[in-house]
Short mmCIF file of C-alpha atoms in Angstrom, two decimals:
data_model
loop_
_atom_site.label_atom_id
_atom_site.label_comp_id
_atom_site.label_asym_id
_atom_site.label_seq_id
_atom_site.Cartn_x
_atom_site.Cartn_y
_atom_site.Cartn_z
CA MET A 1465 -152.84 63.46 -2.67
CA THR A 1466 -151.20 60.26 -3.82
CA ALA A 1467 -150.19 57.86 -1.12
CA ALA A 1468 -146.52 56.89 -1.01
CA ALA A 1469 -145.80 53.50 -2.48
CA GLU A 1470 -145.05 50.86 0.04
CA PRO A 1471 -141.61 49.25 -0.21
CA ALA A 1472 -141.56 45.99 -2.11
CA ALA A 1473 -141.36 42.83 -0.11
CA PRO A 1474 -137.94 41.23 -0.14
CA TYR A 1475 -137.41 38.53 -2.73
CA ALA A 1476 -137.65 35.10 -1.25
CA GLY A 1477 -135.56 32.45 -2.87
CA ALA A 1478 -136.34 28.81 -3.12
CA PRO A 1479 -136.27 26.77 0.06
CA GLY A 1480 -132.71 26.12 1.06
CA GLN A 1481 -131.38 28.81 -1.32
CA PRO A 1482 -130.12 32.28 -0.33
CA ASP A 1483 -132.35 35.31 -0.96
CA ARG A 1484 -131.73 36.84 -4.39
CA GLY A 1485 -132.86 40.41 -4.08
CA PRO A 1486 -131.94 43.14 -6.57
CA ASP A 1487 -129.05 44.22 -4.34
CA LYS A 1488 -127.59 40.76 -4.03
CA ASP A 1489 -125.23 39.59 -6.79
CA VAL A 1490 -125.64 35.86 -6.27
CA PRO A 1491 -125.75 33.57 -9.31
CA ARG A 1492 -128.79 31.41 -9.73
CA ILE A 1493 -128.10 27.70 -9.53
CA ILE A 1494 -129.58 25.87 -12.48
CA THR A 1495 -129.80 22.12 -12.35
CA ALA A 1496 -131.10 19.71 -14.93
CA PRO A 1497 -132.28 16.21 -14.11
CA ALA A 1498 -130.15 13.44 -15.53
CA THR A 1499 -131.91 11.31 -18.09
CA PRO A 1500 -131.39 7.53 -18.24
CA GLY A 1501 -129.19 8.03 -21.30
CA ASP A 1502 -127.03 10.52 -19.39
CA ARG A 1503 -126.61 8.11 -16.50
CA VAL A 1504 -125.60 5.29 -18.83
CA PHE A 1505 -123.11 7.53 -20.64
CA ARG A 1506 -121.58 8.72 -17.37
CA GLY A 1507 -121.33 5.15 -16.14
CA VAL A 1508 -119.54 4.03 -19.29
CA LEU A 1509 -117.09 6.90 -19.02
CA ARG A 1510 -116.50 6.20 -15.35
CA ILE A 1511 -115.82 2.54 -16.04
CA ALA A 1512 -113.45 3.45 -18.88
CA GLY A 1513 -111.55 5.84 -16.61
CA TYR A 1514 -111.26 3.37 -13.76
CA SER A 1515 -110.20 0.61 -16.16
CA VAL A 1516 -106.97 2.52 -16.84
CA PHE A 1517 -106.04 2.26 -13.17
CA ALA A 1518 -107.11 -1.36 -13.09
CA ILE A 1519 -104.97 -2.30 -16.11
CA MET A 1520 -101.94 -0.47 -14.73
CA GLY A 1521 -102.40 -2.17 -11.39
CA LEU A 1522 -102.69 -5.60 -13.02
CA ILE A 1523 -99.51 -5.02 -15.03
CA ALA A 1524 -97.62 -3.98 -11.90
CA PHE A 1525 -99.01 -6.98 -9.98
CA PHE A 1526 -97.97 -9.36 -12.76
CA LEU A 1527 -94.43 -7.98 -12.89
CA ILE A 1528 -94.06 -8.05 -9.12
CA LEU A 1529 -95.39 -11.61 -8.94
CA ARG A 1530 -93.11 -12.92 -11.69
CA GLY A 1531 -90.04 -10.96 -10.57
CA THR A 1532 -90.22 -11.85 -6.88
CA ASP A 1533 -87.93 -14.89 -7.14
CA ALA A 1534 -85.11 -12.88 -8.72
CA LEU A 1535 -85.47 -10.01 -6.26
CA ARG A 1536 -85.39 -12.43 -3.33
CA SER A 1537 -82.30 -14.11 -4.77
CA VAL A 1538 -80.11 -11.00 -5.05
CA GLY A 1539 -81.95 -8.38 -3.00
CA TRP A 1540 -81.06 -4.72 -3.45
CA SER A 1541 -77.92 -5.65 -5.36
CA PHE A 1542 -80.23 -6.03 -8.36
CA LEU A 1543 -80.05 -2.24 -8.67
CA THR A 1544 -76.27 -2.01 -8.17
CA GLU A 1545 -74.81 -5.04 -9.94
CA GLU A 1546 -73.53 -4.60 -13.50
CA LYS A 1547 -73.09 -8.29 -14.37
CA TRP A 1548 -75.80 -10.58 -15.72
CA GLN A 1549 -74.88 -14.07 -14.55
CA THR A 1550 -78.12 -15.62 -13.44
CA ALA A 1551 -76.65 -19.12 -13.06
CA ALA A 1552 -74.25 -17.76 -10.42
CA HIS A 1553 -76.98 -15.61 -8.81
CA ASN A 1554 -74.95 -12.53 -9.72
CA PHE A 1555 -77.03 -10.21 -11.86
CA GLY A 1556 -78.42 -6.69 -11.90
CA ILE A 1557 -79.38 -3.69 -14.03
CA ALA A 1558 -76.83 -1.14 -12.85
CA ALA A 1559 -75.33 -1.07 -16.35
CA VAL A 1560 -78.31 -1.49 -18.65
CA LEU A 1561 -80.59 1.04 -16.95
CA PRO A 1562 -78.23 4.05 -17.37
CA ASN A 1563 -77.44 2.93 -20.91
CA GLY A 1564 -81.12 2.87 -21.82
CA LEU A 1565 -81.57 6.32 -20.30
CA LEU A 1566 -78.59 7.55 -22.30
CA ILE A 1567 -80.06 6.27 -25.57
CA ALA A 1568 -83.36 8.00 -24.76
CA VAL A 1569 -81.62 11.28 -23.88
CA ILE A 1570 -79.62 11.24 -27.13
CA ALA A 1571 -82.84 10.59 -29.04
CA LEU A 1572 -84.55 13.54 -27.34
CA VAL A 1573 -81.63 15.89 -27.93
CA ILE A 1574 -81.85 15.15 -31.65
CA ALA A 1575 -85.62 14.79 -32.01
CA VAL A 1576 -87.03 17.69 -29.98
CA PRO A 1577 -85.51 20.60 -31.98
CA VAL A 1578 -86.39 18.92 -35.29
CA ALA A 1579 -89.92 18.04 -34.17
CA LEU A 1580 -90.72 21.47 -32.74
CA SER A 1581 -89.32 23.25 -35.80
CA THR A 1582 -91.37 21.01 -38.07
CA ALA A 1583 -94.51 21.53 -35.99
CA ILE A 1584 -94.12 25.32 -36.07
CA PHE A 1585 -93.51 25.29 -39.82
CA ILE A 1586 -96.58 23.14 -40.50
CA SER A 1587 -98.80 25.14 -38.16
CA GLU A 1588 -97.68 28.69 -38.95
CA TYR A 1589 -95.63 28.94 -42.15
CA ALA A 1590 -96.52 26.16 -44.59
CA PRO A 1591 -99.00 26.93 -47.42
CA VAL A 1592 -102.38 25.27 -47.05
CA ARG A 1593 -101.82 22.70 -49.81
CA LEU A 1594 -98.36 21.77 -48.55
CA ARG A 1595 -99.62 21.65 -44.95
CA ALA A 1596 -102.04 18.81 -45.66
CA ALA A 1597 -99.32 16.79 -47.40
CA LEU A 1598 -96.86 17.33 -44.54
CA VAL A 1599 -99.43 16.30 -41.93
CA SER A 1600 -100.11 13.09 -43.83
CA LEU A 1601 -96.39 12.41 -44.19
CA VAL A 1602 -95.73 12.88 -40.46
CA ASP A 1603 -98.64 10.58 -39.58
CA LEU A 1604 -97.31 8.00 -42.03
CA MET A 1605 -93.87 8.12 -40.40
CA ALA A 1606 -95.47 7.44 -37.01
CA ALA A 1607 -97.17 4.33 -38.43
CA ILE A 1608 -93.97 2.70 -39.74
CA PRO A 1609 -93.13 -0.44 -37.66
CA SER A 1610 -90.07 -0.20 -35.43
CA ILE A 1611 -88.40 -3.15 -37.11
CA ILE A 1612 -88.28 -1.17 -40.35
CA TYR A 1613 -86.45 1.63 -38.59
CA GLY A 1614 -84.09 -0.90 -37.07
CA LEU A 1615 -83.27 -2.55 -40.38
CA TRP A 1616 -82.86 0.85 -42.05
CA GLY A 1617 -80.51 1.96 -39.29
CA LEU A 1618 -78.49 -1.25 -39.42
CA PHE A 1619 -78.01 -1.58 -43.19
CA PHE A 1620 -78.34 2.01 -44.46
CA LEU A 1621 -77.61 4.53 -41.73
CA GLN A 1622 -74.78 2.87 -39.85
CA PRO A 1623 -72.34 2.44 -42.78
CA ARG A 1624 -72.90 6.07 -43.81
CA ILE A 1625 -72.71 7.68 -40.39
CA ILE A 1626 -69.37 6.14 -39.40
CA GLY A 1627 -67.49 8.97 -41.12
CA PHE A 1628 -69.37 11.60 -39.11
CA VAL A 1629 -68.86 9.65 -35.87
CA ARG A 1630 -65.13 9.35 -36.58
CA TRP A 1631 -64.96 13.10 -37.29
CA LEU A 1632 -66.67 13.85 -33.96
CA ALA A 1633 -64.29 11.57 -32.07
CA ASN A 1634 -61.14 12.91 -33.74
CA HIS A 1635 -62.00 16.62 -33.44
CA PHE A 1636 -63.90 16.78 -30.14
CA GLY A 1637 -62.83 13.64 -28.28
CA ASP A 1638 -59.95 15.32 -26.46
CA ALA A 1639 -62.03 18.31 -25.38
CA ILE A 1640 -65.25 16.42 -24.56
CA PRO A 1641 -64.43 13.16 -22.74
CA PHE A 1642 -67.66 11.26 -23.54
CA LEU A 1643 -66.99 11.72 -27.29
CA LYS A 1644 -63.59 10.03 -27.10
CA VAL A 1645 -63.18 6.56 -28.64
CA ARG A 1646 -60.59 4.50 -26.73
CA THR A 1647 -60.59 1.36 -28.87
CA GLY A 1648 -58.53 2.69 -31.77
CA ASP A 1649 -59.33 4.34 -35.09
CA ILE A 1650 -60.82 1.32 -36.88
CA GLY A 1651 -64.23 0.94 -38.47
CA THR A 1652 -65.68 -1.49 -35.92
CA SER A 1653 -64.85 0.91 -33.07
CA TYR A 1654 -67.63 3.25 -34.23
CA THR A 1655 -70.40 0.74 -35.03
CA SER A 1656 -73.28 -0.48 -32.84
CA SER A 1657 -72.80 2.42 -30.45
CA THR A 1658 -75.10 4.24 -28.07
CA PHE A 1659 -75.02 7.27 -30.34
CA ILE A 1660 -76.17 5.37 -33.44
CA ALA A 1661 -78.95 3.69 -31.46
CA GLY A 1662 -80.02 7.13 -30.21
CA VAL A 1663 -80.11 8.50 -33.76
CA VAL A 1664 -82.33 5.65 -34.94
CA VAL A 1665 -84.69 6.03 -31.97
CA SER A 1666 -84.84 9.81 -32.53
CA LEU A 1667 -86.29 9.19 -36.00
CA MET A 1668 -88.99 7.09 -34.39
CA ILE A 1669 -90.11 9.73 -31.86
CA ILE A 1670 -89.92 12.76 -34.17
CA PRO A 1671 -93.37 12.01 -35.71
CA ILE A 1672 -94.97 11.63 -32.26
CA VAL A 1673 -93.62 14.90 -30.87
CA THR A 1674 -94.30 16.72 -34.15
CA SER A 1675 -97.91 15.58 -34.44
CA LEU A 1676 -98.87 16.39 -30.84
CA SER A 1677 -97.06 19.74 -30.85
CA ARG A 1678 -98.67 20.75 -34.14
CA GLU A 1679 -102.12 20.01 -32.73
CA VAL A 1680 -101.42 22.19 -29.70
CA PHE A 1681 -99.95 25.07 -31.73
CA SER A 1682 -102.93 25.08 -34.10
CA GLN A 1683 -105.29 25.70 -31.16
CA ALA A 1684 -103.66 28.97 -30.08
CA PRO A 1685 -106.40 31.67 -29.81
CA GLN A 1686 -106.93 33.55 -33.05
CA GLY A 1687 -107.76 36.74 -31.17
CA GLU A 1688 -104.38 36.80 -29.46
CA ARG A 1689 -102.65 36.08 -32.76
CA GLU A 1690 -104.37 39.07 -34.37
CA GLY A 1691 -103.67 41.19 -31.31
CA ALA A 1692 -99.95 40.49 -31.63
CA TYR A 1693 -100.04 41.48 -35.31
CA ALA A 1694 -102.00 44.65 -34.45
CA LEU A 1695 -99.24 45.66 -32.05
CA GLY A 1696 -96.71 45.43 -34.87
CA SER A 1697 -95.34 41.96 -34.20
CA THR A 1698 -93.72 39.89 -36.92
CA ARG A 1699 -94.87 36.34 -37.55
CA TRP A 1700 -91.98 34.93 -35.53
CA GLY A 1701 -92.72 37.44 -32.79
CA MET A 1702 -96.32 36.25 -32.72
CA VAL A 1703 -95.18 32.63 -32.56
CA ARG A 1704 -92.72 33.40 -29.77
CA THR A 1705 -95.13 35.43 -27.63
CA VAL A 1706 -98.47 33.69 -28.31
CA VAL A 1707 -98.16 30.23 -29.87
CA LEU A 1708 -95.22 28.86 -27.89
CA PRO A 1709 -96.44 30.02 -24.45
CA PHE A 1710 -99.93 28.71 -25.19
CA GLY A 1711 -98.60 25.29 -26.22
CA ARG A 1712 -95.99 24.88 -23.49
CA GLY A 1713 -97.90 22.26 -21.54
CA GLY A 1714 -98.79 20.27 -24.63
CA VAL A 1715 -95.20 20.34 -25.84
CA ILE A 1716 -93.97 19.03 -22.48
CA GLY A 1717 -96.50 16.24 -22.68
CA ALA A 1718 -95.40 15.39 -26.22
CA ILE A 1719 -91.74 15.30 -25.17
CA MET A 1720 -92.51 13.03 -22.21
CA LEU A 1721 -94.51 10.71 -24.47
CA GLY A 1722 -91.54 10.61 -26.85
CA PHE A 1723 -89.23 9.88 -23.92
CA GLY A 1724 -91.41 6.96 -22.88
CA ARG A 1725 -91.34 5.62 -26.44
CA ALA A 1726 -87.56 5.97 -26.52
CA MET A 1727 -87.13 4.21 -23.17
CA GLY A 1728 -89.32 1.30 -24.21
CA GLU A 1729 -88.07 0.86 -27.77
CA THR A 1730 -86.94 -2.73 -28.21
CA ILE A 1731 -86.52 -4.13 -31.71
CA ALA A 1732 -84.71 -1.20 -33.32
CA VAL A 1733 -82.25 -0.92 -30.42
CA ALA A 1734 -81.71 -4.68 -30.30
CA LEU A 1735 -80.82 -4.71 -34.02
CA ILE A 1736 -78.35 -1.83 -33.73
CA ILE A 1737 -76.45 -2.35 -30.49
CA SER A 1738 -73.68 -4.75 -29.59
CA PRO A 1739 -74.87 -5.79 -26.10
CA ASN A 1740 -72.53 -5.44 -23.14
CA PHE A 1741 -72.90 -5.15 -19.38
CA LYS A 1742 -70.79 -2.19 -18.42
CA THR A 1743 -71.78 1.39 -17.83
CA ILE A 1744 -71.32 3.43 -20.99
CA THR A 1745 -69.29 6.61 -20.55
CA HIS A 1746 -68.23 7.09 -24.19
CA ILE A 1747 -71.28 7.20 -26.44
CA LEU A 1748 -69.41 6.88 -29.76
CA GLU A 1749 -67.73 3.59 -28.89
CA ASN A 1750 -68.94 0.14 -29.93
CA GLY A 1751 -71.29 -1.42 -27.40
CA ALA A 1752 -74.56 -0.42 -25.73
CA ASN A 1753 -77.56 -1.91 -23.98
CA SER A 1754 -81.01 -1.14 -22.55
CA ILE A 1755 -83.57 -2.94 -20.41
CA SER A 1756 -86.00 -3.40 -23.29
CA ALA A 1757 -83.29 -4.80 -25.57
CA LEU A 1758 -82.04 -7.05 -22.75
CA ILE A 1759 -85.51 -8.54 -22.33
CA ALA A 1760 -85.92 -9.06 -26.08
CA LEU A 1761 -82.50 -10.67 -26.55
CA ARG A 1762 -82.52 -12.92 -23.46
CA PHE A 1763 -86.18 -13.94 -23.25
CA GLY A 1764 -86.01 -16.96 -25.57
CA GLU A 1765 -83.04 -18.59 -23.83
CA SER A 1766 -84.00 -17.95 -20.21
CA ASP A 1767 -84.56 -20.51 -17.48
CA ALA A 1768 -86.96 -19.88 -14.59
CA LEU A 1769 -84.63 -17.63 -12.60
CA SER A 1770 -83.45 -15.73 -15.69
CA LEU A 1771 -87.04 -15.14 -16.75
CA SER A 1772 -87.84 -13.86 -13.27
CA ALA A 1773 -84.85 -11.51 -13.50
CA LEU A 1774 -86.10 -10.16 -16.81
CA MET A 1775 -89.51 -9.56 -15.26
CA ALA A 1776 -87.87 -7.70 -12.41
CA ALA A 1777 -85.99 -5.57 -14.93
CA GLY A 1778 -89.28 -4.86 -16.67
CA LEU A 1779 -90.76 -3.84 -13.32
CA VAL A 1780 -87.99 -1.28 -12.83
CA LEU A 1781 -88.57 0.10 -16.33
CA PHE A 1782 -92.33 0.24 -15.66
CA ALA A 1783 -91.79 2.13 -12.39
CA LEU A 1784 -89.35 4.54 -14.02
CA THR A 1785 -91.76 5.30 -16.86
CA LEU A 1786 -94.59 5.82 -14.37
CA LEU A 1787 -92.47 8.27 -12.33
CA VAL A 1788 -91.57 10.20 -15.48
CA ASN A 1789 -95.23 10.47 -16.46
CA VAL A 1790 -96.21 11.65 -12.98
CA ALA A 1791 -93.47 14.29 -13.07
CA ALA A 1792 -94.59 15.33 -16.56
CA GLY A 1793 -98.18 15.67 -15.36
CA PHE A 1794 -97.02 17.91 -12.52
CA VAL A 1795 -95.03 20.10 -14.91
CA ILE A 1796 -97.95 20.28 -17.35
CA ASN A 1797 -100.30 21.39 -14.57
CA ARG A 1798 -97.84 24.10 -13.60
CA SER A 1799 -97.51 25.30 -17.19
CA ARG A 1800 -100.83 24.31 -18.71
CA SER A 1801 -101.71 25.43 -22.22
CA GLY A 1802 -102.72 29.08 -22.30
CA ALA A 1803 -101.79 29.77 -18.69
CA SER A 1804 -99.26 32.43 -19.56
CA THR A 1805 -101.62 34.11 -22.04
CA ALA A 1806 -104.71 34.07 -19.87
CA ASP A 1807 -106.10 37.32 -18.50
#
């Protein structure tokens, strides 16, 4: 008669670790000792990451330090005053800040549809040989200096776009108030406007948004692409249900990066606009301004107080850009790439 087998002793884990018997579904913790090379690499990466915060903090400290005199001189009226008369201690950014935002918004309205359409075409529709050429062309456009765009806009685009601007004002000005031109139907009424500056800036941010969006679209999972085709989807249906949801976060990041470039653009805007210090409500009229253009145009002729005022204006632009990036990061985290297509 065979004796009954005794029950196996329970599995004893390592000291400090939970028991891992056959009836316990607990993952085993695997650790690997860090080599000296790993520790050096991690330290370099940590220093590089912290240096970003350090540089941003130093920039903010510099702007606060140099702009303190102007802020003490006028106080909170710096944010509400439209005039720029530093000799009379009567200056502010209430006019130039909204105008700069308006130029950036116009640029985004024009650039985003063009950039996204181009990115989708390159990523999903273009033949392989043409795709490589288009990618190189977009990257080349991003490398063109801003002064070239400004000169092109001033001497080539502006004389040729006046007819279109006049057509917009004459046909839609009565129905849409901000398209109305109140200075008469003469050629100079339509030049150096917020709209023309926005068009030039849009050409500068199209390559940025296109390049980043194309990179995100190209990383959409191949399995989900093929699954959409297997269910009978067309190519556009696949793009709409797989590629665009997967790349939503990346596209938002690209748009916010383009917005930051549009807000900070200096030379091209300074060449196009006819500076004034009143809030723009009619974008097709002559006259515009922005904080970056104000700093570029007034820096060389500024005394101590004027220079401090320009630094304070730069501080406001820096804070606004930082807030936009924080908001964009929040939106990206809420709609991260692939979130809507994950299991």
